Coordinates of C-alpha atoms in Angstrom, one line a residue:
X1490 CA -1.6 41.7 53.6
X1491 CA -1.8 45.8 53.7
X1492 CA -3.1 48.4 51.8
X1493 CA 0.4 50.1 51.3
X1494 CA 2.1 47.0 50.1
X1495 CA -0.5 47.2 47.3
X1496 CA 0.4 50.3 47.0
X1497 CA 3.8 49.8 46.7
X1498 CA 4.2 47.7 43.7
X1499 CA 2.1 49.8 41.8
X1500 CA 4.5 52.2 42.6
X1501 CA 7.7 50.1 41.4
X1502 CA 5.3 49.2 38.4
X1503 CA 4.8 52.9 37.5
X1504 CA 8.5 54.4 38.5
X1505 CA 10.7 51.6 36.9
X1506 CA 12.9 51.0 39.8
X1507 CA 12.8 50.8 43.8
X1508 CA 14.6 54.0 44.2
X1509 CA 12.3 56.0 42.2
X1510 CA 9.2 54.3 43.8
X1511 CA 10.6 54.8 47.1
X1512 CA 11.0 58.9 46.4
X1513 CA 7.6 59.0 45.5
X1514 CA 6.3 57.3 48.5
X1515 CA 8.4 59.0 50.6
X1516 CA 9.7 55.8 52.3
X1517 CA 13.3 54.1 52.7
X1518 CA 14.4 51.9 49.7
X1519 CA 15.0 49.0 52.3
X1520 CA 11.6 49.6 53.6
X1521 CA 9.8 49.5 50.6
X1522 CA 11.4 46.6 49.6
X1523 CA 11.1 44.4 52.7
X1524 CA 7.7 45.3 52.5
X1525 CA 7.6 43.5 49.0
X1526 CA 9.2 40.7 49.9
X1527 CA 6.6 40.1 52.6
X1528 CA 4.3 40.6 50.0
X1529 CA 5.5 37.8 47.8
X1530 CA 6.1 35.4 50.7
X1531 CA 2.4 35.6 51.8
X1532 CA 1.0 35.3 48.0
X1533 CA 3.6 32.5 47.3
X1534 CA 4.9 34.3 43.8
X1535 CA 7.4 36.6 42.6
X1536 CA 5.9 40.1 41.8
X1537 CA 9.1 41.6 40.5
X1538 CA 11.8 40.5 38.2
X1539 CA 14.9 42.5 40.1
X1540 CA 17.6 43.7 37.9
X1541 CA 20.6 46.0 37.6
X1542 CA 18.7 48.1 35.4
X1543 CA 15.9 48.8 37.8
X1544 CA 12.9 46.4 38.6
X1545 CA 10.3 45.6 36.5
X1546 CA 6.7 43.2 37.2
X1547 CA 7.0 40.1 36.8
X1548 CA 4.8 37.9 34.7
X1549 CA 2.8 36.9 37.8
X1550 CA 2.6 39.9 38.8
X1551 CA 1.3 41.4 35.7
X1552 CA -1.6 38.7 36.3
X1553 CA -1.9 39.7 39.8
X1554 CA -2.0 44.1 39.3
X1555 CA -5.5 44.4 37.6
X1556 CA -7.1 42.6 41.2
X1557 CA -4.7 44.8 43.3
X1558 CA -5.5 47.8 41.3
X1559 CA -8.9 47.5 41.9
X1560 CA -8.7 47.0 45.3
X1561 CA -6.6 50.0 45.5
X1562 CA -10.0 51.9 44.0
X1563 CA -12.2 50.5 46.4
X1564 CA -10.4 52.0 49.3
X1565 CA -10.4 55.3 47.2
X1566 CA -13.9 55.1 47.1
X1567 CA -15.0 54.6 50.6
X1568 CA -12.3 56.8 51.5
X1569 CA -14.3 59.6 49.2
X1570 CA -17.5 58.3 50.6
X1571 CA -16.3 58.7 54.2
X1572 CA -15.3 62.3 53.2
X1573 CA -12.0 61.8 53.1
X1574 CA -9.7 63.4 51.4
X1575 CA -6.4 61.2 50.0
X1576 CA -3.4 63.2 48.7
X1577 CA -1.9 60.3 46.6
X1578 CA -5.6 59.9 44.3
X1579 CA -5.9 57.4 41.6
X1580 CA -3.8 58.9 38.6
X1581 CA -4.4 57.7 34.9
X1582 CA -1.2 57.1 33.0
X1583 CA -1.5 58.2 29.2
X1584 CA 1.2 57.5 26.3
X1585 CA 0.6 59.6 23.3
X1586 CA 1.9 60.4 20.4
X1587 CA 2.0 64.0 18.9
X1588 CA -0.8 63.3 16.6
X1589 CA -2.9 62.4 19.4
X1590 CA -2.6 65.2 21.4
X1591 CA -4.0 68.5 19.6
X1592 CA -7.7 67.7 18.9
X1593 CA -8.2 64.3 20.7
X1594 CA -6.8 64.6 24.0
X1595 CA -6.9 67.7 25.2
X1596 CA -11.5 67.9 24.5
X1597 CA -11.6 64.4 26.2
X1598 CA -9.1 65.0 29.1
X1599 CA -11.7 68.4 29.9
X1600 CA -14.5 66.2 29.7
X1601 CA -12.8 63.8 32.0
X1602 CA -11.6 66.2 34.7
X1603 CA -15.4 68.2 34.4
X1604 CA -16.7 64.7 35.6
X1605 CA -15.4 65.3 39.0
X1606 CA -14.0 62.1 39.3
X1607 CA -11.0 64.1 41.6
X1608 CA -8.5 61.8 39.2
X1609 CA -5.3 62.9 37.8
X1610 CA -3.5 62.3 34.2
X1611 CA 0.0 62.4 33.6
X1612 CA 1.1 62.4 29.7
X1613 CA 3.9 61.4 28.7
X1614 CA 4.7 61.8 24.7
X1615 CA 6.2 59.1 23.7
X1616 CA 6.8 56.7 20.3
X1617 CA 4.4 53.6 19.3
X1618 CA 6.9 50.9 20.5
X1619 CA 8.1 52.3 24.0
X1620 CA 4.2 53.3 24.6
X1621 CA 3.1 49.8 24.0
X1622 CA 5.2 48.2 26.1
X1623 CA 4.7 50.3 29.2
X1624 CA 1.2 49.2 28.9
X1625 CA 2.2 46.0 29.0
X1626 CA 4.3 46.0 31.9
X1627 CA 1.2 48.3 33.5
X1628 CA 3.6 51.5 33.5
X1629 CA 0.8 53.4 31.1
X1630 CA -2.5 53.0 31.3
X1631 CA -3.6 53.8 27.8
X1632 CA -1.3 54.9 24.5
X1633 CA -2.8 56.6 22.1
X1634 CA -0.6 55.5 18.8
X1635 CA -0.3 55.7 14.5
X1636 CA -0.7 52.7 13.0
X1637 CA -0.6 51.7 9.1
X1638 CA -2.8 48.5 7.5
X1639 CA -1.5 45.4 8.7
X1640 CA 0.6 46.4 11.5
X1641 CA 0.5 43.9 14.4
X1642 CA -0.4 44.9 17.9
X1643 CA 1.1 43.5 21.4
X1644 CA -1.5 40.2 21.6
X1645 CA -2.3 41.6 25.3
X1646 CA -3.3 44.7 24.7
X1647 CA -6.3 45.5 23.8
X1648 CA -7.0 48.2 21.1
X1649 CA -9.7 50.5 19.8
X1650 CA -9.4 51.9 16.8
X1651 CA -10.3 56.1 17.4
X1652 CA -9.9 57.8 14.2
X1653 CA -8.9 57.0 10.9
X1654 CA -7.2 59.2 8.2
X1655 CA -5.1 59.7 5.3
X1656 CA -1.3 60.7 5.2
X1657 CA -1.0 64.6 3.5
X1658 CA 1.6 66.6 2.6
X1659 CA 2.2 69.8 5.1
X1660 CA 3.8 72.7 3.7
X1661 CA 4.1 76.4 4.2
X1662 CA 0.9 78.4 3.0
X1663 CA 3.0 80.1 0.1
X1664 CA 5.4 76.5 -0.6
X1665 CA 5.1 76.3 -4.5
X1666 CA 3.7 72.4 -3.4
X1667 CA 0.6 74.8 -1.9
X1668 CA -0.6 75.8 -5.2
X1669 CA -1.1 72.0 -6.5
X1670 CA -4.2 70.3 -5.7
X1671 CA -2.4 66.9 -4.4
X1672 CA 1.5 65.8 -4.2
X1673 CA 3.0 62.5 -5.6
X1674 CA 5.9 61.3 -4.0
X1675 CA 8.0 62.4 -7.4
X1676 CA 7.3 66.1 -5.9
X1677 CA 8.4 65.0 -2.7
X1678 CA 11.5 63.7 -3.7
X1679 CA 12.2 67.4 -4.9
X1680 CA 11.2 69.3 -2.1
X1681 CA 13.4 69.8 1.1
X1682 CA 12.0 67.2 3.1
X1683 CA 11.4 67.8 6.9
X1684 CA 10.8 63.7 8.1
X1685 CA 10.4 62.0 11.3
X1686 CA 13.1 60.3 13.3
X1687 CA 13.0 56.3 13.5
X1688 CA 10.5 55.1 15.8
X1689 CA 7.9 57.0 14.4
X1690 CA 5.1 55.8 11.8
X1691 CA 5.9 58.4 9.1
X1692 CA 9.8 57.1 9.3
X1693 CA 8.1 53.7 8.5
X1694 CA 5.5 54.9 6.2
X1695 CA 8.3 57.1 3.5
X1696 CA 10.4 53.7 3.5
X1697 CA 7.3 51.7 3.2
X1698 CA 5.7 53.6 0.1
X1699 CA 9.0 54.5 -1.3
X1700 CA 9.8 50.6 -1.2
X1701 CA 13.0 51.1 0.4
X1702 CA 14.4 54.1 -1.4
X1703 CA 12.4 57.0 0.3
X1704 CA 12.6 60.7 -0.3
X1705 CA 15.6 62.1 1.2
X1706 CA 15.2 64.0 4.5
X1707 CA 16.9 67.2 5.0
X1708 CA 15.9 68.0 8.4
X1709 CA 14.4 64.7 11.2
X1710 CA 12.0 65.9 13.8
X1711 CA 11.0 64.6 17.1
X1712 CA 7.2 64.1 16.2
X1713 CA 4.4 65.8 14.3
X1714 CA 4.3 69.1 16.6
X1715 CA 8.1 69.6 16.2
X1716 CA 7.7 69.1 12.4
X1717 CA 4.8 71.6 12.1
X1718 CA 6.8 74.1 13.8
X1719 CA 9.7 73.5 11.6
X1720 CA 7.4 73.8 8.2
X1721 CA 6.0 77.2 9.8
X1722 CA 9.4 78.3 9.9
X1723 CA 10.0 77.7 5.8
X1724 CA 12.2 74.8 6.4
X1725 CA 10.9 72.4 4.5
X1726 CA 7.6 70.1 3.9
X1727 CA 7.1 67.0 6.1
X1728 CA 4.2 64.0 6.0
X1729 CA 1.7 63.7 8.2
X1730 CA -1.6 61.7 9.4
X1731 CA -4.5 64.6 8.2
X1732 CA -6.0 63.9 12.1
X1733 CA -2.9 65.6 13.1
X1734 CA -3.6 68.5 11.4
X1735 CA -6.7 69.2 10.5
X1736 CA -8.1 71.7 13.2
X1737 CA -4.6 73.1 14.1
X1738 CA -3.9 76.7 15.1
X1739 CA -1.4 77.0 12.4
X1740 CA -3.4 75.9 10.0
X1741 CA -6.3 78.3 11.3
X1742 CA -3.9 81.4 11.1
X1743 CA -2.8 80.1 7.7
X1744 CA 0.8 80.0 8.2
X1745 CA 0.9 76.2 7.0
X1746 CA -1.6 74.2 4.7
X1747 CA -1.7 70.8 3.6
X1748 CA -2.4 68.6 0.0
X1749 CA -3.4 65.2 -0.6
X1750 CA -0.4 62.6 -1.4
X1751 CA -1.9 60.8 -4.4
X1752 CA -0.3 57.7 -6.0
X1753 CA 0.2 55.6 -2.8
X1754 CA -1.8 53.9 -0.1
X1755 CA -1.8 56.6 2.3
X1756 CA -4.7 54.9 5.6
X1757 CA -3.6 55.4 8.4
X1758 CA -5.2 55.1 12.1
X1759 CA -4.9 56.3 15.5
X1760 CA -4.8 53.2 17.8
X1761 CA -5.9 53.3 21.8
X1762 CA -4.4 51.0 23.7
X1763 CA -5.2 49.2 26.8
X1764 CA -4.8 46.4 29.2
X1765 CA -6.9 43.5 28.0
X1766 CA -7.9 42.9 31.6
X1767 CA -10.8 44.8 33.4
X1768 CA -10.0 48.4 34.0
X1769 CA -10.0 50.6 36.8
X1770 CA -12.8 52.9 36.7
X1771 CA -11.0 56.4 36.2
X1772 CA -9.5 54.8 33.5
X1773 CA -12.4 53.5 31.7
X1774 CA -14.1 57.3 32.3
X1775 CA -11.1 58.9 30.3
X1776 CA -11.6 55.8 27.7
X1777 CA -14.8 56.3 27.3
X1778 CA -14.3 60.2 26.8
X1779 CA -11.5 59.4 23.9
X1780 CA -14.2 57.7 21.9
X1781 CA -16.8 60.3 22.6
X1782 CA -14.3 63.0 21.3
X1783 CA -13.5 60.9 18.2
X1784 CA -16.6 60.1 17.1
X1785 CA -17.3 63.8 17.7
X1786 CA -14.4 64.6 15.0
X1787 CA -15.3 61.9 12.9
X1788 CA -19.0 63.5 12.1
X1789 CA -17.2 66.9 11.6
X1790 CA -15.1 65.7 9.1
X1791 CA -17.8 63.9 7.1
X1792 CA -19.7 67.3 7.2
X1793 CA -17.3 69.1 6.7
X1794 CA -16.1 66.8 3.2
X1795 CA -20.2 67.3 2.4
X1796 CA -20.0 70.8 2.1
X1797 CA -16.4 70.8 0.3
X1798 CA -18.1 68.5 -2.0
X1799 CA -21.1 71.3 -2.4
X1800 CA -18.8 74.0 -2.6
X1801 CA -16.7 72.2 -5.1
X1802 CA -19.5 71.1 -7.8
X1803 CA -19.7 74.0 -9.9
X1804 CA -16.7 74.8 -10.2
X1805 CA -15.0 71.4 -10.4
X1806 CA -15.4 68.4 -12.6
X1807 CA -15.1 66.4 -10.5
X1808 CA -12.7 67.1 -7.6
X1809 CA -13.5 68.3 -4.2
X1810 CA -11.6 71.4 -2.6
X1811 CA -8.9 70.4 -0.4
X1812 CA -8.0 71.9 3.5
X1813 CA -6.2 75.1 3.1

């Protein structure tokens, strides 16, 4: 057994197909895959389930990658140690969805690269379904997804919950819907309605709340940043988790605001997900900086609702002043 064949499954793992692995390896298809077959022949199993549509780990060798995986970091290490330095370093593989992106990720991806651990991230923007099952088939290494009460995760992942939230209405700073102190869905069903494509949580939520006969959308955008952008531009109102946002530029430079959509159940949660099995260590660094970032938000929103609350007692029977 070699280091490289190691290396070369995680490769197929990450890339989807031997072609694509073999690019980034910058070795011969036929290559690469005799070296797998060797691979399997000395461990007695089949790593790879071999199809038309590209190549894809097998069951045993999704039980197999966490061990090779860390052996793959152990080299890195004493490679490091030895004062070497490897061009192909350990990269962590994150799946996100817009509304994980603005305020979560980007503080705990600086934290993570200030550590010095010489580790790369590639993110890839995804939906909740497609992220979840890369994970599984150890193509991601951590998705960082919406979810709504109830909703059932993949039973081998495992998942932490990072922030949780309520679902607002976003609308232009000087939308009529802006001068109201919360939305019903009545109001929404009256407004031009920017929504999210299927695949996406808010898709689900509208039908979910709506009970099958949700507000009609005018314009469906490809995630929360693209709807943002499209409400900045007066086209319309759209739903979103208040995480999502909360601290965004637009909302800073008052071009958009946002208003509390009453008369529902409107939780909602960002999810991370993970392999269940032991992880690597850059991976568990960039974890570990996720939930430092969230609990870092989590405290600046409940100041940040303490001083609304102050701000709001005079003035307000009973009501506290919402984001604008």
């Amino acid at each position: 057994m070699r280091i490289e064949q190691l290396e070369y499954l995680t490769a197929v793992t990450r890339h989807g197909s031997l072609r694509r692995a073999s690019e980034q390896l910058h070795l011969s298809q036929p290559a690469l895959s005799e070296g797998l077959r060797n691979l399997e022949r000395e461990l007695g199993v089949t790593l790879l389930d071999r199809r038309r549509s590209g190549a894809r780990i097998s069951r045993d060798g999704k039980a197999l990658l966490p061990g090779m995986v860390e052996i793959l970091e152990a080299v890195d290490r004493l490679r490091s140690q030895a004062g070497h330095q490897r061009t192909s370093a350990r990269t962590v593989h994150v799946g996100t969805v817009n509304a994980g992106t603005s305020h979560l990720l980007v503080p705990a991806l600086r934290d993570f690269h200030e550590a010095g651990t010489g580790a790369a991230v590639e993110v890839v923007t995804s939906q909740q379904a497609p992220i979840a099952q890369a994970i599984a088939e150890g193509s991601l290494d951590l998705g960082l997804v919406n979810a709504l009460p109830g909703d059932d995760q993949l039973p081998e992942l495992g998942t932490t919950v990072l922030l949780r939230g309520d679902v607002v209405v976003c609308c232009p700073a000087d939308h009529p819907l802006a001068q109201q102190d919360s939305v019903t869905l009545d109001d929404l069903r009256l407004a031009t309605l920017v929504g999210m494509r299927s695949g996406y949580l808010m898709h689900r939520f509208l039908h979910r709340v709506a009970e099958g006969d949700p507000p009609t959308v005018a314009i469906a955008a490809d995630g929360a940043e693209m709807g943002k952008l499209l409400v900045a531009e007066g086209l319309g109102v759209t739903v979103l988790p208040d995480y999502s946002i909360d601290s965004d530029p637009l909302v800073k430079a008052g071009v958009i605001t946002y208003r509390p959509l009453v008369g529902v159940q409107t939780e909602v949660s960002l999810l991370m997900l993970h392999a269940a099995a032991a992880q690597p260590p850059a991976v568990r660094l960039l974890m570990r900086a996720l939930a430092e970032q969230a609990e870092r938000l989590a405290e600046e929103a409940l100041e940040e609702q303490a001083v609304a609350g102050v701000a709001a007692a005079p003035t307000s029977a009973g009501g506290a002043l919402t984001p604008a």
